[in-house]
XYZ file of C-alpha atoms in Angstrom:
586
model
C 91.531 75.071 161.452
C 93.586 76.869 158.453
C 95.999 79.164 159.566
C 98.238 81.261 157.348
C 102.603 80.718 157.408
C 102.733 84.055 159.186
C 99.889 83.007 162.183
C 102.237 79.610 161.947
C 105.670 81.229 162.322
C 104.024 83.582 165.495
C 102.833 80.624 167.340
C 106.722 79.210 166.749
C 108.076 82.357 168.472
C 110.599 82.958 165.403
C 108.793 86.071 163.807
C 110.050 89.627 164.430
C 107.399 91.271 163.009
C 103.766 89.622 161.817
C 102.207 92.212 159.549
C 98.635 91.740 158.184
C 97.870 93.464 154.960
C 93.984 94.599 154.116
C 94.116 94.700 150.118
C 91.931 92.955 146.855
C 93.890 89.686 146.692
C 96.404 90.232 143.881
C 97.993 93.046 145.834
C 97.571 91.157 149.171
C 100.256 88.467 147.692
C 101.977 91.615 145.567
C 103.168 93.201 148.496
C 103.103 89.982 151.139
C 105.760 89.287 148.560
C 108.096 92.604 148.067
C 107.636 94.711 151.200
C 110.864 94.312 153.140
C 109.378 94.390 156.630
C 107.623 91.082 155.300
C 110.186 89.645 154.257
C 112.862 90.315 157.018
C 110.199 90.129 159.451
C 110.708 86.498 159.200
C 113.686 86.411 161.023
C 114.010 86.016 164.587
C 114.273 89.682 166.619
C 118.240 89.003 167.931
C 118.749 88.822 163.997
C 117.493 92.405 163.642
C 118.138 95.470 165.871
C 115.150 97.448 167.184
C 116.125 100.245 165.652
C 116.460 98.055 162.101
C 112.241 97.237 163.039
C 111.548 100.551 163.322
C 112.871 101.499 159.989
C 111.713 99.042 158.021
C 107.953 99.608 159.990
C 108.110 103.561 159.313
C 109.296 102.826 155.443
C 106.726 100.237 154.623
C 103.937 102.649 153.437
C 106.348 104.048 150.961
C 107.558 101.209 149.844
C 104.140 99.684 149.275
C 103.331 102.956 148.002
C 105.859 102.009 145.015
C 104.814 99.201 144.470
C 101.143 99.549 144.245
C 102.207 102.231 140.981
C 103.508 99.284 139.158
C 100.032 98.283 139.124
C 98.745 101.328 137.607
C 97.371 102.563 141.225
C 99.414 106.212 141.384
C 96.668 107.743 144.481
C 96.522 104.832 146.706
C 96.595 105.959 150.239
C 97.940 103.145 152.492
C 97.973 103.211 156.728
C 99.777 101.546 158.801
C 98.978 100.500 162.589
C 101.518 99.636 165.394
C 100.108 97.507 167.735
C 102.288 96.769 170.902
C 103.926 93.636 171.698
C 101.936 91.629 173.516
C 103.553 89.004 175.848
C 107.206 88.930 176.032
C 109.117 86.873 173.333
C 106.121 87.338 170.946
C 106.663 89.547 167.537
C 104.971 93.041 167.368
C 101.955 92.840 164.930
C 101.454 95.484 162.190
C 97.997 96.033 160.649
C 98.326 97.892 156.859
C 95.548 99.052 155.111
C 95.274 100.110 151.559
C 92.475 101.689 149.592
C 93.796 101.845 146.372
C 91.346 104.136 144.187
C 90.558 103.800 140.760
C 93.496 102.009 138.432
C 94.946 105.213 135.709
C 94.127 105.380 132.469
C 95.614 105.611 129.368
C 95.090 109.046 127.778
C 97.069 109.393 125.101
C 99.586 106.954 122.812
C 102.496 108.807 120.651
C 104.143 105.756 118.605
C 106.645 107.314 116.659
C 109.192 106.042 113.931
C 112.693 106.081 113.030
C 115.508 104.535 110.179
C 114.242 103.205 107.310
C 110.542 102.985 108.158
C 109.653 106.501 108.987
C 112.222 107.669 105.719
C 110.379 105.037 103.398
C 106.446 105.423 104.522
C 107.356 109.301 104.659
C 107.781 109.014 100.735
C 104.372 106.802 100.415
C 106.200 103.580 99.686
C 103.169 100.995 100.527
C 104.645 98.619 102.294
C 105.955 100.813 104.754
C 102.863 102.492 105.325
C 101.071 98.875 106.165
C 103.928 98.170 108.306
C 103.638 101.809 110.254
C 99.891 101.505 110.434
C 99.294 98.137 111.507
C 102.148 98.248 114.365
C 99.946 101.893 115.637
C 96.643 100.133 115.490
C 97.729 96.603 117.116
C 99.512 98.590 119.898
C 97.839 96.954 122.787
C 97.826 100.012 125.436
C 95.125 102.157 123.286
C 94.050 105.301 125.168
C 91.315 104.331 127.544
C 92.520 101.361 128.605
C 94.180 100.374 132.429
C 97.643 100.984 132.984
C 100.473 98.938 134.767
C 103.869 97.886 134.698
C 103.298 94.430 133.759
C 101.364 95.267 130.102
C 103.433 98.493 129.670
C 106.164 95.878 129.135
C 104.303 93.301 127.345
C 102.872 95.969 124.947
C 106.552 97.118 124.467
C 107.630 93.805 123.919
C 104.843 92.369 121.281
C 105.215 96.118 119.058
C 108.767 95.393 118.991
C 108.451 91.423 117.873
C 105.563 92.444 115.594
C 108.092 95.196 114.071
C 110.866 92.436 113.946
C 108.704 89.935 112.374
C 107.780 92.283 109.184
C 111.277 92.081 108.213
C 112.999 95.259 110.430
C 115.291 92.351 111.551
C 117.044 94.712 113.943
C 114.517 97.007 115.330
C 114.755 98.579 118.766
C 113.518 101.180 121.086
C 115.664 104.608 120.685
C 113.263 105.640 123.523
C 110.069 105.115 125.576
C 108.485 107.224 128.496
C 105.531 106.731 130.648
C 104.400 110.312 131.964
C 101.899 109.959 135.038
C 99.703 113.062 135.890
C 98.231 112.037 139.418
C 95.833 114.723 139.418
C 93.879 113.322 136.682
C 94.945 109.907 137.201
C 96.135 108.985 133.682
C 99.237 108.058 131.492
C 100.558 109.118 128.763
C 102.864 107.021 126.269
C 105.505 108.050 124.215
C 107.198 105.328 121.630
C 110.355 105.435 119.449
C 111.002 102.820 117.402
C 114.717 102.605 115.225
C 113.196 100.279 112.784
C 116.762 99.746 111.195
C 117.065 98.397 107.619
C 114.495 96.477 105.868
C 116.103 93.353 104.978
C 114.645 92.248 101.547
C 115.493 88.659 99.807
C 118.512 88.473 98.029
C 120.418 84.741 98.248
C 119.650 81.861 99.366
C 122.744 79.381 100.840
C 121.579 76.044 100.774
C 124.130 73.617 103.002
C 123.480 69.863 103.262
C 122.628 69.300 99.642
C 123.594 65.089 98.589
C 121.289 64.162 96.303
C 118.341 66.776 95.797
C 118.646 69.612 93.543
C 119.077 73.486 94.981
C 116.340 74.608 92.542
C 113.470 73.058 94.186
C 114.330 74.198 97.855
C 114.195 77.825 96.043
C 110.841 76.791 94.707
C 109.699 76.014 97.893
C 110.488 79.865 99.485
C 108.058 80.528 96.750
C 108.806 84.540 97.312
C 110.426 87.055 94.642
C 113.879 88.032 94.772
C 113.668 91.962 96.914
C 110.672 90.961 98.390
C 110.984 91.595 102.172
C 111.956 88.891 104.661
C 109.268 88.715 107.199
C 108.867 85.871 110.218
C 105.785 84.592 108.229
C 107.537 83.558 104.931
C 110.473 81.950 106.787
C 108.327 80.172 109.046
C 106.032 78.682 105.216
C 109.277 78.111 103.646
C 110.285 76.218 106.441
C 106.901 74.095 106.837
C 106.813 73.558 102.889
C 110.505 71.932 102.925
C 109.006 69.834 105.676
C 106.331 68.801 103.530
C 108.037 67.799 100.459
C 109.377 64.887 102.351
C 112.644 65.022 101.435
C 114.261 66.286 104.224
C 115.015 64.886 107.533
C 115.805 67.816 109.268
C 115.404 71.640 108.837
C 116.777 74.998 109.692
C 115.699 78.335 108.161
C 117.534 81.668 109.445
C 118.075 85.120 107.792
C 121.434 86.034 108.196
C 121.653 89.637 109.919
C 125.204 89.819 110.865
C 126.121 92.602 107.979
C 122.857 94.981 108.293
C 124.735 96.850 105.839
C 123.947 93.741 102.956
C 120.194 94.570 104.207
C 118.776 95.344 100.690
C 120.381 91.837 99.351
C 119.955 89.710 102.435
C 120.883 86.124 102.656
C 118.469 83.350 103.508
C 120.261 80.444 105.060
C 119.087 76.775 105.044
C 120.672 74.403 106.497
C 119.564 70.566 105.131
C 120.001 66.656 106.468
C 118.066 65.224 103.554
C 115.938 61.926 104.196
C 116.957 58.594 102.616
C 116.513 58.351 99.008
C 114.054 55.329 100.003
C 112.406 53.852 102.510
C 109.515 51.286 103.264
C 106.843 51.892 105.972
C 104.659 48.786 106.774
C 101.395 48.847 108.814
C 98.672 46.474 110.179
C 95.064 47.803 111.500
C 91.263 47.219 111.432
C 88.384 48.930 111.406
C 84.250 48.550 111.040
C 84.141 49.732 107.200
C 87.098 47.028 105.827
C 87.886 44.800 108.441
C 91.419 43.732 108.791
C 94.546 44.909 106.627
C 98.225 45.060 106.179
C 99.931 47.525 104.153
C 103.468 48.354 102.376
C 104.446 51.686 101.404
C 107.517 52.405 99.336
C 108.781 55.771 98.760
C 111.650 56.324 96.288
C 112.670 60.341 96.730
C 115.079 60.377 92.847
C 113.354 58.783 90.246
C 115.843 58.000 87.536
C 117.917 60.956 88.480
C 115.315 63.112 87.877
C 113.717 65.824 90.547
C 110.660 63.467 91.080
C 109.180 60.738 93.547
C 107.250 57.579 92.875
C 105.225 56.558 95.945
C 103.712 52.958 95.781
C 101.621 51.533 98.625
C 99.540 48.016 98.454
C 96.834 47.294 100.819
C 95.507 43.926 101.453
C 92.092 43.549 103.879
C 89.489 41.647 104.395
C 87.035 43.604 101.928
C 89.579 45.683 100.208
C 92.443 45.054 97.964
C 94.581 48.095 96.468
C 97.327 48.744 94.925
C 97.998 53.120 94.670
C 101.376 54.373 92.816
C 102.011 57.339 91.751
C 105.378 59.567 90.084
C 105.446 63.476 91.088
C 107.882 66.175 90.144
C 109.066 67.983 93.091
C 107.638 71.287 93.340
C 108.056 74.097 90.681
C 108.174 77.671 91.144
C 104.517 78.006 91.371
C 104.493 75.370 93.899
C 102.428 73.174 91.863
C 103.907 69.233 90.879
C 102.873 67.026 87.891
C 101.635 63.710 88.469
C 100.960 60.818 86.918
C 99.091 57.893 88.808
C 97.735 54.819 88.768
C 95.015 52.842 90.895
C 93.855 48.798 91.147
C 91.126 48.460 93.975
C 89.168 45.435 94.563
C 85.769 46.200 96.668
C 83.871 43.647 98.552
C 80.403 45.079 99.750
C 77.598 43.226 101.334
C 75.782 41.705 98.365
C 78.736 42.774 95.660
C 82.670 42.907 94.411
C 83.859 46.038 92.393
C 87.003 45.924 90.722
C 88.024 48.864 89.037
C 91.056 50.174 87.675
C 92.309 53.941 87.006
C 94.928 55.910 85.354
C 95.506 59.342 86.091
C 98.080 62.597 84.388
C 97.743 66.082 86.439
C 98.994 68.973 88.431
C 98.515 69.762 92.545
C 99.533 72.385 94.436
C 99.254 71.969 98.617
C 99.652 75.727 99.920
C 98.858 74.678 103.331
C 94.825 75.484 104.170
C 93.899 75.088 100.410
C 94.671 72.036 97.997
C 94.216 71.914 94.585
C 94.170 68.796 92.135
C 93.533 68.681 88.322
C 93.175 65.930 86.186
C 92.161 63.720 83.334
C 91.605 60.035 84.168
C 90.809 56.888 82.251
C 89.103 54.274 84.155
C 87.945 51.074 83.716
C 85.150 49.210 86.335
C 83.508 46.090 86.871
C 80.781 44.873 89.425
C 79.798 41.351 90.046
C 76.400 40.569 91.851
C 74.901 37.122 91.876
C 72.724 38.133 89.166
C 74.836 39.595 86.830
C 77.913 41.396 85.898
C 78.595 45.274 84.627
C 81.269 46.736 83.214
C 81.944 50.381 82.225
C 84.998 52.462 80.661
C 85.087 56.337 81.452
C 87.261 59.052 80.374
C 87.094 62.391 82.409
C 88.778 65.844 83.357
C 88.214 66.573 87.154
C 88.977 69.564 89.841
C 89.787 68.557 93.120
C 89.895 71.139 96.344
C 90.293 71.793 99.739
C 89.840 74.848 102.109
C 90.521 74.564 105.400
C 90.293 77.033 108.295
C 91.225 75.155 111.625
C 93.196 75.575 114.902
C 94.532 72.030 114.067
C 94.861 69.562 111.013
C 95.183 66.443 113.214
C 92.913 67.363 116.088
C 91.104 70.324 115.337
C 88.205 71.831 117.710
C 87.610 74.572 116.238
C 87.040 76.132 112.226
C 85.884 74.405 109.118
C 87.172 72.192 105.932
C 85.498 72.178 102.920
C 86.035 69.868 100.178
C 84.452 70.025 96.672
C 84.425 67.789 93.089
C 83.693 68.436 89.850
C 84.433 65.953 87.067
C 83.332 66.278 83.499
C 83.470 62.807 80.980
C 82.200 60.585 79.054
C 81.253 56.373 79.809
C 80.236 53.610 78.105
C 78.328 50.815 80.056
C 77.098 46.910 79.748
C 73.787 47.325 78.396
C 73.640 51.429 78.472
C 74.117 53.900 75.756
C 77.437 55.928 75.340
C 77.557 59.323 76.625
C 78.483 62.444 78.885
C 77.962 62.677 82.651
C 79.369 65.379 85.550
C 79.803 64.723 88.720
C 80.009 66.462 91.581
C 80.592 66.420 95.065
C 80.925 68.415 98.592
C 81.977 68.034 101.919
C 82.157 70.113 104.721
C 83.147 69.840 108.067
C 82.516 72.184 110.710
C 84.208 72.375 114.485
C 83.041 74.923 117.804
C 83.703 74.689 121.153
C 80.748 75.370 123.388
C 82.465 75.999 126.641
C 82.012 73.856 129.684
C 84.670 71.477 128.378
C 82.522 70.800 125.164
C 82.908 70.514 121.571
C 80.743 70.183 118.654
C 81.313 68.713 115.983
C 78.848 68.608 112.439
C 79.304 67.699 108.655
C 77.357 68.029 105.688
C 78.087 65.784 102.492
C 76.203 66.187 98.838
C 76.842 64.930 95.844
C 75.626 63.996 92.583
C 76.318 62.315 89.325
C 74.145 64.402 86.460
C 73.181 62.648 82.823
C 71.070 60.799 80.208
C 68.527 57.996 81.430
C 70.384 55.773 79.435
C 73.852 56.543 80.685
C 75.549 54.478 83.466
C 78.511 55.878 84.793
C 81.208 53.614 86.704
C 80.326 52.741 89.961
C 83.134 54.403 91.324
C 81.899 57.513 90.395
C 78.593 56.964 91.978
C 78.042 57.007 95.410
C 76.787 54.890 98.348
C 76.293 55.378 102.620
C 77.089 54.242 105.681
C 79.718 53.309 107.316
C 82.445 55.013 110.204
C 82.103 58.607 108.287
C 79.053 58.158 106.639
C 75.555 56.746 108.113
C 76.804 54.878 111.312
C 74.790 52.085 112.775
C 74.640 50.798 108.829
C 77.538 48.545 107.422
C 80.175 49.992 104.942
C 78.748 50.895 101.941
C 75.284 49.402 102.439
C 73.257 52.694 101.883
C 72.005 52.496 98.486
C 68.622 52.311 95.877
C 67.943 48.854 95.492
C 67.614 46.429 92.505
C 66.670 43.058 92.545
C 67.259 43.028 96.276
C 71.086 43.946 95.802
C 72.362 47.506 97.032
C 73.914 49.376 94.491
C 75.376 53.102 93.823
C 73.112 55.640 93.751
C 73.482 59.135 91.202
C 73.044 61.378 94.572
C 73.965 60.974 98.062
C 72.810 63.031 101.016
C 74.306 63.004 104.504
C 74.906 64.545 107.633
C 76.127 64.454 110.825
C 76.304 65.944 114.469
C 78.234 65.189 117.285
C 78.956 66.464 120.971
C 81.820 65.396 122.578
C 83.914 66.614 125.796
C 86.822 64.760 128.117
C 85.977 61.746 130.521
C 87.992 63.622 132.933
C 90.725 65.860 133.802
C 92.971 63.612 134.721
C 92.778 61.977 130.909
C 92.339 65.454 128.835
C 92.897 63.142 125.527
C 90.509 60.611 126.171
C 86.972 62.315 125.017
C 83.408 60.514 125.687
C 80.423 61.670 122.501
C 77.382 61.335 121.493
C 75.939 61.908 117.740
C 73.504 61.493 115.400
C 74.349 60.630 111.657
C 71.323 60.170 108.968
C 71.179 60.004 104.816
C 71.440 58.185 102.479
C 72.258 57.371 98.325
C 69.368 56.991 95.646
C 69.083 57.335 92.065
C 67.718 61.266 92.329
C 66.891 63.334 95.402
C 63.294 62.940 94.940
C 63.963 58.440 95.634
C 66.126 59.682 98.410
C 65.258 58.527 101.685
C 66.880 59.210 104.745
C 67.664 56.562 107.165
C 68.899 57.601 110.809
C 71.504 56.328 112.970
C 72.452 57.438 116.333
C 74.899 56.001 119.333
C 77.607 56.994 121.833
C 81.434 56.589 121.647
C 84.793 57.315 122.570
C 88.321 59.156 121.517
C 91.255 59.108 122.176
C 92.532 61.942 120.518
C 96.393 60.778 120.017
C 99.425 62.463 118.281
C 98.950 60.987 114.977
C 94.760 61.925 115.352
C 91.452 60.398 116.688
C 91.237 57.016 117.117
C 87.487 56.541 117.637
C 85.349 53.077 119.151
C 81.485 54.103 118.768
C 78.168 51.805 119.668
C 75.502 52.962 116.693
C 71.680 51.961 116.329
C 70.265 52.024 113.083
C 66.641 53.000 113.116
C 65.685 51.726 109.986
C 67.534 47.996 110.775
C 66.712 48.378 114.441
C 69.598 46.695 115.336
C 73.083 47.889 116.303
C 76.640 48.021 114.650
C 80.204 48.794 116.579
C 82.306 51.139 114.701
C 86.089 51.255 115.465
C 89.159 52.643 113.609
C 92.456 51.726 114.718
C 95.785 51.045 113.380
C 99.834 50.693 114.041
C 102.595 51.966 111.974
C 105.991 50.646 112.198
């Protein structure tokens, strides 16, 4: 049998007074928790005189009164009972009762301003006027909606951080009211806000500076000089630094200790930068390549110069790379120059690709979008027991991604799209010389569906346009299958077929959807899915035909991403394939 701590401390003999309180739940535990004749009715009754009880009995509908108004209930009527004591030594019990009527209203908002914001949107200045606007229409009390203490404060609170974070650095409230009219049952709010100076961007003072130069941690605040300082652009600068890996640690503050200096604020930054080199080694394995071991070398001053050369070599089982690459650090438009080079030797089911590629450009990473352009030279070859091919290429390509998502790592929710487009010109074994374009999309989309669900689909097109005759590299050409392709096919296996070899195909065609959801609460990270995954490559989308794979798996969604173990059947092999990705960095 359940009993509650006051029906527990009466059958001890140690209450004074055992009060039971008829209210909706939240005000049950409101007042169980502030009435005083609650509270000291705990105690023993030698603790408290009996004219003390009586007092704090005849107060308590007052008091609760009180309380119920911080809860937006301004007409509750509340009655108490006095029940006798029943057997000597026992506590006297108190019955309370409380209706509390309808909650009040909001009926009207007044959001006034004051200092620089009212003077400034007064004279039409724009960004004032945003500011002033967007703080009245994001108020969260709007007339018609319930009142109480609790998101009287929290409105006041967010309008004055929202104020704060659109660079009034030293806003406060010169004055707010709440004016109750019990008759009608509704409030009415009246706002001041002393916005203070807007601080706009004048310095910045860089400390911890060794061997990087000041002008590209300005580039990377990528704001005008009198531009104002808001939350947002402190917190990008702050994220950009972080991703120009050159710093080990960050800290971005506006200095507001002369409000005066306001119109010529300083920005300070204070830098530990990261060491000028460093090597990062790493073993793993997974269903497309097999085993591999890799080497990454970073070198963060290249010759003195504001650039980095990044060089990583891979060496698996079916792959063999080598990636390096020399970038500028980033200019005042954000964007970096590259120049790049690529050796990668591909071992597929029936043949080897080795190609090779050069690469001069520009990219720009502003956080949800990416943006790559370049010209490449590239030069492939691919052995099959039948014969070999071999193909130069020279092209000028666009490279971009848009994302929209709650999370880069893990994300459940939004979209990514990527997209290609590559213009040039190849020459072939045994083909004519001449133009191609390729192009190419992905996108990725995320929902959750409630119940603890997620879903999870993806779309992928692409195609390589040009003469009969013309045979572009095979690394411009696509093939399926594999962990983010078709699954329940091997890597790279999807393809139009000559001779009885897979090859690339000029198009490729796939798609995917997945549901997925936790094992259980007590492992949140560890998700259990189900999916389906068909497509395929062909020579044109009239050849192409769709093969269909479909399986369960499992996640375990760590800090560094998913690491994913699925159990596929292809349809068209009928027969089954494991697909695993998982890897160590040390």
């Amino acid at each position: 049998m359940l009993v509650t701590p006051g029906e527990a401390a009466i059958a001890t003999g140690t209450l004074g007074v055992a009060v039971d309180i008829d209210a909706p739940a939240p005000l049950k535990a409101l007042l169980e928790r502030h009435l005083d004749v609650v509270r000291l009715g705990r105690l023993g009754r030698e603790e408290v005189d009996e004219a003390e009880w009586s007092r704090l009995i005849d107060a308590a509908p007052a008091q609760a009164r009180e309380l119920l108004q911080t809860e937006g209930y301004f007409n509750a009527r509340v009655v108490l009972q006095r029940q006798p004591r029943r057997t000597a030594g026992a506590p006297d019990r108190v019955r309370m009762t409380v209706q509390t009527g309808p909650r009040a209203r909001i009926s009207r908002l007044t959001f006034e301003f004051e200092g620089d914001l009212e003077r400034t949107a007064a004279e039409g200045e724009p960004y004032s006027v945003k500011v002033r606007d967007e703080l009245r229409t994001t108020w969260a009390l709007a007339p018609g909606s319930e009142f109480s203490n609790a998101a009287w404060s929290a409105a006041k609170s967010q309008a004055l951080a929202r104020l704060q974070a659109t660079g009034y650095a030293n806003a406060t409230w010169s004055g707010t009211a709440a004016q109750i009219d019990r008759e009608r049952n509704e409030v009415r709010l009246f706002v001041v806000a002393d916005s203070g100076p807007l601080y706009r961007l004048g310095n910045i003072v860089i400390d911890g500076l060794v061997a990087q130069d000041a002008e590209t941690v300005r580039n990377l605040l990528a704001a005008r000089k009198g531009a104002p300082v808001t939350e947002p652009m402190l917190l990008d600068f702050q994220e950009r630094l972080q991703k120009a890996n050159l710093f080990a640690s960050i800290n971005v503050t506006l200095d507001t200790s002369d409000p005066s200096a306001a119109a010529n604020a300083n920005v300070l930054v204070r830098l530990r930068e990261a060491a000028l080199q460093d090597y990062t080694f790493g073993i793993g394995v997974s269903a497309n390549i097999g085993p591999r071991a890799t080497v990454t070398h970073v070198y963060r001053r290249v010759f003195g110069y504001a650039a980095t050369a990044r060089n990583k070599a891979e060496l698996g089982e079916k792959r063999q790379a080598w990636e390096g690459e020399i970038s500028t650090h980033p200019g005042p438009d954000l964007y970096r120059n590259l120049l790049g080079g690529t050796v990668e030797w591909l071992k597929g089911d029936a043949d080897i690709v080795l190609s090779q590629r050069v690469r001069l450009g520009r990219t720009v990473d502003l956080g949800r979008i990416e943006r790559l352009y370049f010209v490449e030279a590239e030069r492939a070859k691919r052995e099959t027991d039948l014969a070999t091919t071999r193909a130069i290429a020279y092209s000028i390509n666009y490279h971009g991604v848009w994302r929209d998502l709650d999370s880069v790592v893990l994300p459940t929710q939004g979209f990514s799209f990527a997209g290609q487009i590559g213009f040039g010109r190849s020459k072939a074994t045994n083909a004519e010389t001449g133009p191609f374009t390729r192009a190419y999309t992905r996108i990725t989309g995320y929902l959750p569906l409630g119940q603890a669900w997620y879903g999870q689909a993806r779309v992928e097109v692409g195609q390589v346009l040009k003469d009969g005759l013309v045979i572009a590299p095979d690394s411009q050409r696509f093939r399926a299958g594999g962990d983010d392709s078709v699954r329940g096919y091997g890597y790279r296996s999807l393809g139009p077929i000559s001779d009885g070899v897979v090859g690339s195909g000029d198009v490729v065609l796939t798609g995917s959807v997945e549901l997925a959801r936790p094992l259980s609460a007590s492992l949140p990270s560890v998700w259990g899915a189900v999916f389906v995954d068909a497509g395929n490559a062909a020579d044109s989308f009239a050849n192409l035909s769709p093969v269909l794979g479909y399986g369960v798996g499992v996640r375990w969604r760590s800090p560094v991403g998913p690491l994913r173990v699925d159990w596929a059947y292809g349809r068209e092999l009928r027969s089954s394939r494991l697909h695993f990705s998982i890897g160590i960095a040390f």
